[in-house]
mmCIF file with all atom_site columns, C-alpha atoms in Angstrom:
data_model
loop_
_atom_site.group_PDB
_atom_site.id
_atom_site.type_symbol
_atom_site.label_atom_id
_atom_site.label_alt_id
_atom_site.label_comp_id
_atom_site.label_asym_id
_atom_site.label_entity_id
_atom_site.label_seq_id
_atom_site.pdbx_PDB_ins_code
_atom_site.Cartn_x
_atom_site.Cartn_y
_atom_site.Cartn_z
_atom_site.occupancy
_atom_site.B_iso_or_equiv
_atom_site.pdbx_formal_charge
_atom_site.auth_seq_id
_atom_site.auth_comp_id
_atom_site.auth_asym_id
_atom_site.auth_atom_id
_atom_site.pdbx_PDB_model_num
ATOM 1   C CA . MET A 1 1   ? 8.522   -2.159  -25.854 1.00 0.00 ? 8   MET A CA 1
ATOM 2   C CA . THR A 1 2   ? 6.445   -4.696  -27.951 1.00 0.00 ? 9   THR A CA 1
ATOM 3   C CA . THR A 1 3   ? 3.629   -7.093  -27.524 1.00 0.00 ? 10  THR A CA 1
ATOM 4   C CA . VAL A 1 4   ? 4.593   -10.483 -28.608 1.00 0.00 ? 11  VAL A CA 1
ATOM 5   C CA . ASP A 1 5   ? 2.223   -13.471 -29.394 1.00 0.00 ? 12  ASP A CA 1
ATOM 6   C CA . GLU A 1 6   ? 3.811   -16.797 -28.625 1.00 0.00 ? 13  GLU A CA 1
ATOM 7   C CA . THR A 1 7   ? 2.567   -20.437 -28.201 1.00 0.00 ? 14  THR A CA 1
ATOM 8   C CA . LEU A 1 8   ? 4.079   -22.149 -25.351 1.00 0.00 ? 15  LEU A CA 1
ATOM 9   C CA . PRO A 1 9   ? 4.252   -25.779 -24.506 1.00 0.00 ? 16  PRO A CA 1
ATOM 10  C CA . PRO A 1 10  ? 2.085   -27.021 -21.714 1.00 0.00 ? 17  PRO A CA 1
ATOM 11  C CA . PRO A 1 11  ? 3.296   -26.822 -18.250 1.00 0.00 ? 18  PRO A CA 1
ATOM 12  C CA . ALA A 1 12  ? 5.663   -29.636 -17.374 1.00 0.00 ? 19  ALA A CA 1
ATOM 13  C CA . ALA A 1 13  ? 4.900   -31.883 -13.885 1.00 0.00 ? 20  ALA A CA 1
ATOM 14  C CA . GLY A 1 14  ? 5.136   -29.631 -10.970 1.00 0.00 ? 21  GLY A CA 1
ATOM 15  C CA . GLU A 1 15  ? 4.793   -26.490 -13.073 1.00 0.00 ? 22  GLU A CA 1
ATOM 16  C CA . ILE A 1 16  ? 1.927   -24.136 -13.597 1.00 0.00 ? 23  ILE A CA 1
ATOM 17  C CA . ARG A 1 17  ? 0.935   -21.501 -16.165 1.00 0.00 ? 24  ARG A CA 1
ATOM 18  C CA . VAL A 1 18  ? -0.333  -18.117 -14.890 1.00 0.00 ? 25  VAL A CA 1
ATOM 19  C CA . ARG A 1 19  ? -2.534  -15.868 -17.136 1.00 0.00 ? 26  ARG A CA 1
ATOM 20  C CA . HIS A 1 20  ? -1.796  -12.138 -16.743 1.00 0.00 ? 27  HIS A CA 1
ATOM 21  C CA . THR A 1 21  ? -4.963  -10.123 -16.613 1.00 0.00 ? 28  THR A CA 1
ATOM 22  C CA . ALA A 1 22  ? -3.515  -7.063  -15.702 1.00 0.00 ? 29  ALA A CA 1
ATOM 23  C CA . ILE A 1 23  ? -0.047  -5.502  -15.781 1.00 0.00 ? 30  ILE A CA 1
ATOM 24  C CA . GLY A 1 24  ? 1.085   -2.485  -14.690 1.00 0.00 ? 31  GLY A CA 1
ATOM 25  C CA . VAL A 1 25  ? 4.553   -0.666  -15.709 1.00 0.00 ? 32  VAL A CA 1
ATOM 26  C CA . ASN A 1 26  ? 6.729   0.885   -13.120 1.00 0.00 ? 33  ASN A CA 1
ATOM 27  C CA . TYR A 1 27  ? 8.125   4.343   -14.047 1.00 0.00 ? 34  TYR A CA 1
ATOM 28  C CA . VAL A 1 28  ? 11.216  3.559   -12.038 1.00 0.00 ? 35  VAL A CA 1
ATOM 29  C CA . ASP A 1 29  ? 11.853  0.727   -14.474 1.00 0.00 ? 36  ASP A CA 1
ATOM 30  C CA . ILE A 1 30  ? 11.034  3.060   -17.564 1.00 0.00 ? 37  ILE A CA 1
ATOM 31  C CA . TYR A 1 31  ? 13.788  5.459   -16.428 1.00 0.00 ? 38  TYR A CA 1
ATOM 32  C CA . HIS A 1 32  ? 16.372  2.892   -16.164 1.00 0.00 ? 39  HIS A CA 1
ATOM 33  C CA . ARG A 1 33  ? 15.598  1.518   -19.566 1.00 0.00 ? 40  ARG A CA 1
ATOM 34  C CA . THR A 1 34  ? 15.848  4.926   -21.275 1.00 0.00 ? 41  THR A CA 1
ATOM 35  C CA . GLY A 1 35  ? 18.939  5.707   -19.439 1.00 0.00 ? 42  GLY A CA 1
ATOM 36  C CA . LEU A 1 36  ? 17.581  8.421   -17.249 1.00 0.00 ? 43  LEU A CA 1
ATOM 37  C CA . TYR A 1 37  ? 18.819  6.616   -14.208 1.00 0.00 ? 44  TYR A CA 1
ATOM 38  C CA . ARG A 1 38  ? 21.817  4.267   -14.256 1.00 0.00 ? 45  ARG A CA 1
ATOM 39  C CA . LEU A 1 39  ? 21.328  0.746   -12.870 1.00 0.00 ? 46  LEU A CA 1
ATOM 40  C CA . PRO A 1 40  ? 23.220  0.349   -9.517  1.00 0.00 ? 47  PRO A CA 1
ATOM 41  C CA . SER A 1 41  ? 25.952  -2.370  -9.577  1.00 0.00 ? 48  SER A CA 1
ATOM 42  C CA . LEU A 1 42  ? 25.029  -5.752  -8.622  1.00 0.00 ? 49  LEU A CA 1
ATOM 43  C CA . PRO A 1 43  ? 23.479  -6.978  -6.036  1.00 0.00 ? 50  PRO A CA 1
ATOM 44  C CA . ALA A 1 44  ? 21.216  -4.173  -6.341  1.00 0.00 ? 51  ALA A CA 1
ATOM 45  C CA . VAL A 1 45  ? 19.013  -2.844  -3.371  1.00 0.00 ? 52  VAL A CA 1
ATOM 46  C CA . LEU A 1 46  ? 15.273  -2.017  -5.052  1.00 0.00 ? 53  LEU A CA 1
ATOM 47  C CA . GLY A 1 47  ? 13.088  0.613   -3.849  1.00 0.00 ? 54  GLY A CA 1
ATOM 48  C CA . VAL A 1 48  ? 12.494  4.418   -4.371  1.00 0.00 ? 55  VAL A CA 1
ATOM 49  C CA . ASP A 1 49  ? 14.410  7.056   -2.664  1.00 0.00 ? 56  ASP A CA 1
ATOM 50  C CA . TYR A 1 50  ? 11.152  8.982   -1.464  1.00 0.00 ? 57  TYR A CA 1
ATOM 51  C CA . ALA A 1 51  ? 7.515   7.939   -1.404  1.00 0.00 ? 58  ALA A CA 1
ATOM 52  C CA . ILE A 1 52  ? 4.458   10.109  -0.534  1.00 0.00 ? 59  ILE A CA 1
ATOM 53  C CA . ASP A 1 53  ? 1.577   8.331   1.001   1.00 0.00 ? 60  ASP A CA 1
ATOM 54  C CA . GLY A 1 54  ? -1.763  10.467  0.776   1.00 0.00 ? 61  GLY A CA 1
ATOM 55  C CA . ILE A 1 55  ? -3.967  7.477   1.574   1.00 0.00 ? 62  ILE A CA 1
ATOM 56  C CA . GLY A 1 56  ? -3.037  6.445   5.065   1.00 0.00 ? 63  GLY A CA 1
ATOM 57  C CA . GLY A 1 57  ? -4.499  3.139   6.545   1.00 0.00 ? 64  GLY A CA 1
ATOM 58  C CA . LYS A 1 58  ? -2.821  -0.104  5.466   1.00 0.00 ? 65  LYS A CA 1
ATOM 59  C CA . THR A 1 59  ? -1.410  1.985   2.345   1.00 0.00 ? 66  THR A CA 1
ATOM 60  C CA . LEU A 1 60  ? 1.149   3.521   4.568   1.00 0.00 ? 67  LEU A CA 1
ATOM 61  C CA . LEU A 1 61  ? 2.559   0.280   5.658   1.00 0.00 ? 68  LEU A CA 1
ATOM 62  C CA . ASP A 1 62  ? 2.605   -0.958  1.919   1.00 0.00 ? 69  ASP A CA 1
ATOM 63  C CA . THR A 1 63  ? 4.558   2.409   1.234   1.00 0.00 ? 70  THR A CA 1
ATOM 64  C CA . LEU A 1 64  ? 7.223   1.788   3.704   1.00 0.00 ? 71  LEU A CA 1
ATOM 65  C CA . GLY A 1 65  ? 7.823   -1.439  1.700   1.00 0.00 ? 72  GLY A CA 1
ATOM 66  C CA . CYS A 1 66  ? 8.551   0.348   -1.332  1.00 0.00 ? 73  CYS A CA 1
ATOM 67  C CA . VAL A 1 67  ? 11.345  2.578   -0.047  1.00 0.00 ? 74  VAL A CA 1
ATOM 68  C CA . ARG A 1 68  ? 15.156  1.654   -0.270  1.00 0.00 ? 75  ARG A CA 1
ATOM 69  C CA . PRO A 1 69  ? 17.265  1.522   2.694   1.00 0.00 ? 76  PRO A CA 1
ATOM 70  C CA . TYR A 1 70  ? 17.647  5.111   4.253   1.00 0.00 ? 77  TYR A CA 1
ATOM 71  C CA . GLY A 1 71  ? 14.916  6.600   2.088   1.00 0.00 ? 78  GLY A CA 1
ATOM 72  C CA . MET A 1 72  ? 11.974  8.428   3.235   1.00 0.00 ? 79  MET A CA 1
ATOM 73  C CA . VAL A 1 73  ? 8.309   8.136   3.406   1.00 0.00 ? 80  VAL A CA 1
ATOM 74  C CA . ALA A 1 74  ? 6.061   11.275  3.876   1.00 0.00 ? 81  ALA A CA 1
ATOM 75  C CA . ASN A 1 75  ? 2.642   10.470  4.922   1.00 0.00 ? 82  ASN A CA 1
ATOM 76  C CA . VAL A 1 76  ? 0.235   13.445  4.122   1.00 0.00 ? 83  VAL A CA 1
ATOM 77  C CA . GLY A 1 77  ? -3.287  12.217  4.382   1.00 0.00 ? 84  GLY A CA 1
ATOM 78  C CA . GLN A 1 78  ? -5.590  9.590   5.889   1.00 0.00 ? 85  GLN A CA 1
ATOM 79  C CA . VAL A 1 79  ? -8.132  8.979   3.109   1.00 0.00 ? 86  VAL A CA 1
ATOM 80  C CA . ALA A 1 80  ? -8.426  5.368   4.325   1.00 0.00 ? 87  ALA A CA 1
ATOM 81  C CA . GLY A 1 81  ? -8.114  6.206   7.861   1.00 0.00 ? 88  GLY A CA 1
ATOM 82  C CA . ASP A 1 82  ? -5.682  6.956   10.453  1.00 0.00 ? 89  ASP A CA 1
ATOM 83  C CA . PRO A 1 83  ? -2.795  4.102   10.381  1.00 0.00 ? 90  PRO A CA 1
ATOM 84  C CA . GLY A 1 84  ? -3.054  4.119   14.126  1.00 0.00 ? 91  GLY A CA 1
ATOM 85  C CA . LEU A 1 85  ? 0.010   3.332   16.315  1.00 0.00 ? 92  LEU A CA 1
ATOM 86  C CA . LEU A 1 86  ? 3.248   2.502   14.149  1.00 0.00 ? 93  LEU A CA 1
ATOM 87  C CA . ASP A 1 87  ? 5.485   -0.238  15.310  1.00 0.00 ? 94  ASP A CA 1
ATOM 88  C CA . LEU A 1 88  ? 9.094   1.609   14.850  1.00 0.00 ? 95  LEU A CA 1
ATOM 89  C CA . SER A 1 89  ? 10.191  -1.721  14.046  1.00 0.00 ? 96  SER A CA 1
ATOM 90  C CA . LEU A 1 90  ? 8.883   -1.475  10.643  1.00 0.00 ? 97  LEU A CA 1
ATOM 91  C CA . LEU A 1 91  ? 11.169  1.673   9.972   1.00 0.00 ? 98  LEU A CA 1
ATOM 92  C CA . GLY A 1 92  ? 14.405  0.040   11.125  1.00 0.00 ? 99  GLY A CA 1
ATOM 93  C CA . PRO A 1 93  ? 16.948  -1.217  11.750  1.00 0.00 ? 100 PRO A CA 1
ATOM 94  C CA . ALA A 1 94  ? 16.395  -3.740  8.694   1.00 0.00 ? 101 ALA A CA 1
ATOM 95  C CA . ARG A 1 95  ? 14.704  -1.029  6.603   1.00 0.00 ? 102 ARG A CA 1
ATOM 96  C CA . SER A 1 96  ? 16.249  2.023   7.979   1.00 0.00 ? 103 SER A CA 1
ATOM 97  C CA . VAL A 1 97  ? 13.464  4.193   6.751   1.00 0.00 ? 104 VAL A CA 1
ATOM 98  C CA . ALA A 1 98  ? 12.638  7.641   7.695   1.00 0.00 ? 105 ALA A CA 1
ATOM 99  C CA . LEU A 1 99  ? 9.058   8.429   8.424   1.00 0.00 ? 106 LEU A CA 1
ATOM 100 C CA . SER A 1 100 ? 7.691   12.114  8.031   1.00 0.00 ? 107 SER A CA 1
ATOM 101 C CA . ARG A 1 101 ? 4.108   13.357  8.759   1.00 0.00 ? 108 ARG A CA 1
ATOM 102 C CA . PRO A 1 102 ? 3.984   17.061  7.572   1.00 0.00 ? 109 PRO A CA 1
ATOM 103 C CA . GLY A 1 103 ? 1.083   18.786  8.281   1.00 0.00 ? 110 GLY A CA 1
ATOM 104 C CA . VAL A 1 104 ? -0.330  21.449  5.652   1.00 0.00 ? 111 VAL A CA 1
ATOM 105 C CA . ILE A 1 105 ? -2.080  23.241  8.285   1.00 0.00 ? 112 ILE A CA 1
ATOM 106 C CA . ARG A 1 106 ? 0.876   23.885  10.174  1.00 0.00 ? 113 ARG A CA 1
ATOM 107 C CA . PHE A 1 107 ? 2.766   24.843  6.969   1.00 0.00 ? 114 PHE A CA 1
ATOM 108 C CA . MET A 1 108 ? 0.100   27.163  6.139   1.00 0.00 ? 115 MET A CA 1
ATOM 109 C CA . THR A 1 109 ? 0.596   29.110  9.303   1.00 0.00 ? 116 THR A CA 1
ATOM 110 C CA . ASP A 1 110 ? 4.234   29.956  8.395   1.00 0.00 ? 117 ASP A CA 1
ATOM 111 C CA . LEU A 1 111 ? 3.358   32.413  5.919   1.00 0.00 ? 118 LEU A CA 1
ATOM 112 C CA . GLU A 1 112 ? 7.156   32.886  4.681   1.00 0.00 ? 119 GLU A CA 1
ATOM 113 C CA . ARG A 1 113 ? 7.669   29.089  4.211   1.00 0.00 ? 120 ARG A CA 1
ATOM 114 C CA . TYR A 1 114 ? 4.011   28.736  2.769   1.00 0.00 ? 121 TYR A CA 1
ATOM 115 C CA . ARG A 1 115 ? 5.099   31.408  -0.150  1.00 0.00 ? 122 ARG A CA 1
ATOM 116 C CA . GLU A 1 116 ? 8.403   29.862  -0.662  1.00 0.00 ? 123 GLU A CA 1
ATOM 117 C CA . GLY A 1 117 ? 6.928   26.318  -0.982  1.00 0.00 ? 124 GLY A CA 1
ATOM 118 C CA . ALA A 1 118 ? 4.211   27.942  -3.447  1.00 0.00 ? 125 ALA A CA 1
ATOM 119 C CA . LEU A 1 119 ? 6.874   29.512  -5.354  1.00 0.00 ? 126 LEU A CA 1
ATOM 120 C CA . ALA A 1 120 ? 8.982   26.459  -5.774  1.00 0.00 ? 127 ALA A CA 1
ATOM 121 C CA . THR A 1 121 ? 5.873   24.524  -6.817  1.00 0.00 ? 128 THR A CA 1
ATOM 122 C CA . ILE A 1 122 ? 5.005   27.019  -9.497  1.00 0.00 ? 129 ILE A CA 1
ATOM 123 C CA . ARG A 1 123 ? 8.683   26.793  -10.776 1.00 0.00 ? 130 ARG A CA 1
ATOM 124 C CA . GLN A 1 124 ? 8.494   23.078  -10.985 1.00 0.00 ? 131 GLN A CA 1
ATOM 125 C CA . LEU A 1 125 ? 5.185   23.396  -12.960 1.00 0.00 ? 132 LEU A CA 1
ATOM 126 C CA . GLN A 1 126 ? 6.564   26.188  -15.328 1.00 0.00 ? 133 GLN A CA 1
ATOM 127 C CA . ALA A 1 127 ? 9.460   23.738  -15.803 1.00 0.00 ? 134 ALA A CA 1
ATOM 128 C CA . GLY A 1 128 ? 7.275   20.803  -17.128 1.00 0.00 ? 135 GLY A CA 1
ATOM 129 C CA . LEU A 1 129 ? 6.106   19.018  -13.940 1.00 0.00 ? 136 LEU A CA 1
ATOM 130 C CA . ARG A 1 130 ? 2.812   17.286  -14.738 1.00 0.00 ? 137 ARG A CA 1
ATOM 131 C CA . PRO A 1 131 ? 1.137   14.902  -12.275 1.00 0.00 ? 138 PRO A CA 1
ATOM 132 C CA . THR A 1 132 ? 0.403   11.385  -13.420 1.00 0.00 ? 139 THR A CA 1
ATOM 133 C CA . ILE A 1 133 ? -3.293  11.166  -14.037 1.00 0.00 ? 140 ILE A CA 1
ATOM 134 C CA . GLY A 1 134 ? -4.739  7.585   -13.080 1.00 0.00 ? 141 GLY A CA 1
ATOM 135 C CA . ASP A 1 135 ? -8.198  8.037   -14.091 1.00 0.00 ? 142 ASP A CA 1
ATOM 136 C CA . ILE A 1 136 ? -10.704 10.676  -14.502 1.00 0.00 ? 143 ILE A CA 1
ATOM 137 C CA . LEU A 1 137 ? -14.325 10.497  -13.071 1.00 0.00 ? 144 LEU A CA 1
ATOM 138 C CA . PRO A 1 138 ? -17.399 12.807  -12.796 1.00 0.00 ? 145 PRO A CA 1
ATOM 139 C CA . LEU A 1 139 ? -17.678 14.479  -9.271  1.00 0.00 ? 146 LEU A CA 1
ATOM 140 C CA . CYS A 1 140 ? -20.828 12.488  -8.522  1.00 0.00 ? 147 CYS A CA 1
ATOM 141 C CA . GLU A 1 141 ? -18.580 9.350   -8.546  1.00 0.00 ? 148 GLU A CA 1
ATOM 142 C CA . ALA A 1 142 ? -16.211 10.729  -5.600  1.00 0.00 ? 149 ALA A CA 1
ATOM 143 C CA . ALA A 1 143 ? -16.922 7.968   -3.594  1.00 0.00 ? 150 ALA A CA 1
ATOM 144 C CA . GLU A 1 144 ? -15.992 5.632   -6.323  1.00 0.00 ? 151 GLU A CA 1
ATOM 145 C CA . ALA A 1 145 ? -12.435 7.620   -6.905  1.00 0.00 ? 152 ALA A CA 1
ATOM 146 C CA . HIS A 1 146 ? -11.799 7.000   -2.962  1.00 0.00 ? 153 HIS A CA 1
ATOM 147 C CA . ARG A 1 147 ? -12.638 3.302   -3.063  1.00 0.00 ? 154 ARG A CA 1
ATOM 148 C CA . ARG A 1 148 ? -10.184 2.798   -6.018  1.00 0.00 ? 155 ARG A CA 1
ATOM 149 C CA . LEU A 1 149 ? -7.525  4.828   -3.960  1.00 0.00 ? 156 LEU A CA 1
ATOM 150 C CA . GLU A 1 150 ? -8.123  2.916   -0.976  1.00 0.00 ? 157 GLU A CA 1
ATOM 151 C CA . ALA A 1 151 ? -7.977  -0.450  -2.752  1.00 0.00 ? 158 ALA A CA 1
ATOM 152 C CA . GLY A 1 152 ? -4.906  0.563   -4.746  1.00 0.00 ? 159 GLY A CA 1
ATOM 153 C CA . GLN A 1 153 ? -6.689  0.279   -8.099  1.00 0.00 ? 160 GLN A CA 1
ATOM 154 C CA . THR A 1 154 ? -5.131  3.282   -9.714  1.00 0.00 ? 161 THR A CA 1
ATOM 155 C CA . VAL A 1 155 ? -1.632  4.915   -10.222 1.00 0.00 ? 162 VAL A CA 1
ATOM 156 C CA . GLY A 1 156 ? -1.439  8.574   -9.973  1.00 0.00 ? 163 GLY A CA 1
ATOM 157 C CA . ALA A 1 157 ? -4.105  11.305  -9.368  1.00 0.00 ? 164 ALA A CA 1
ATOM 158 C CA . ILE A 1 158 ? -7.812  10.613  -9.968  1.00 0.00 ? 165 ILE A CA 1
ATOM 159 C CA . LEU A 1 159 ? -9.492  13.766  -11.563 1.00 0.00 ? 166 LEU A CA 1
ATOM 160 C CA . LEU A 1 160 ? -13.094 14.544  -10.659 1.00 0.00 ? 167 LEU A CA 1
ATOM 161 C CA . ARG A 1 161 ? -14.802 16.651  -13.245 1.00 0.00 ? 168 ARG A CA 1
ATOM 162 C CA . PRO A 1 162 ? -18.330 18.457  -12.486 1.00 0.00 ? 169 PRO A CA 1
#
């Protein structure tokens, strides 16, 4: 991918020019372009297979829109607040999306499954799994980190350093 400066003619009648001030790159697109994932035949149905929402609130509803039909959303946190009652028509039939709300506390009470999950996580980390770090802030700016997460201003985890 390269950046190219180009001179464009002025917009024609009925057209507008839009200036992009911030542009993000979708990792799924990068994976397609590098050949890691093959593109589906057209017409393609866009969306990810699985999305994890740790923010809650309105973000959960936005996350539902990012998942392909028959995909799954796991809601594991409510930093932005509880999403409240969920209208089941948001899950299907048009979207046909599954929603899971696994509880960490419940998981921790099942020692055998907790150990199994911890070992699986350690194996993935040893194999090279790394989180996407969206930002690094000092611990004293934890409130700002939450504000950025709630506003969708970062992609990936925000690390807080003492």
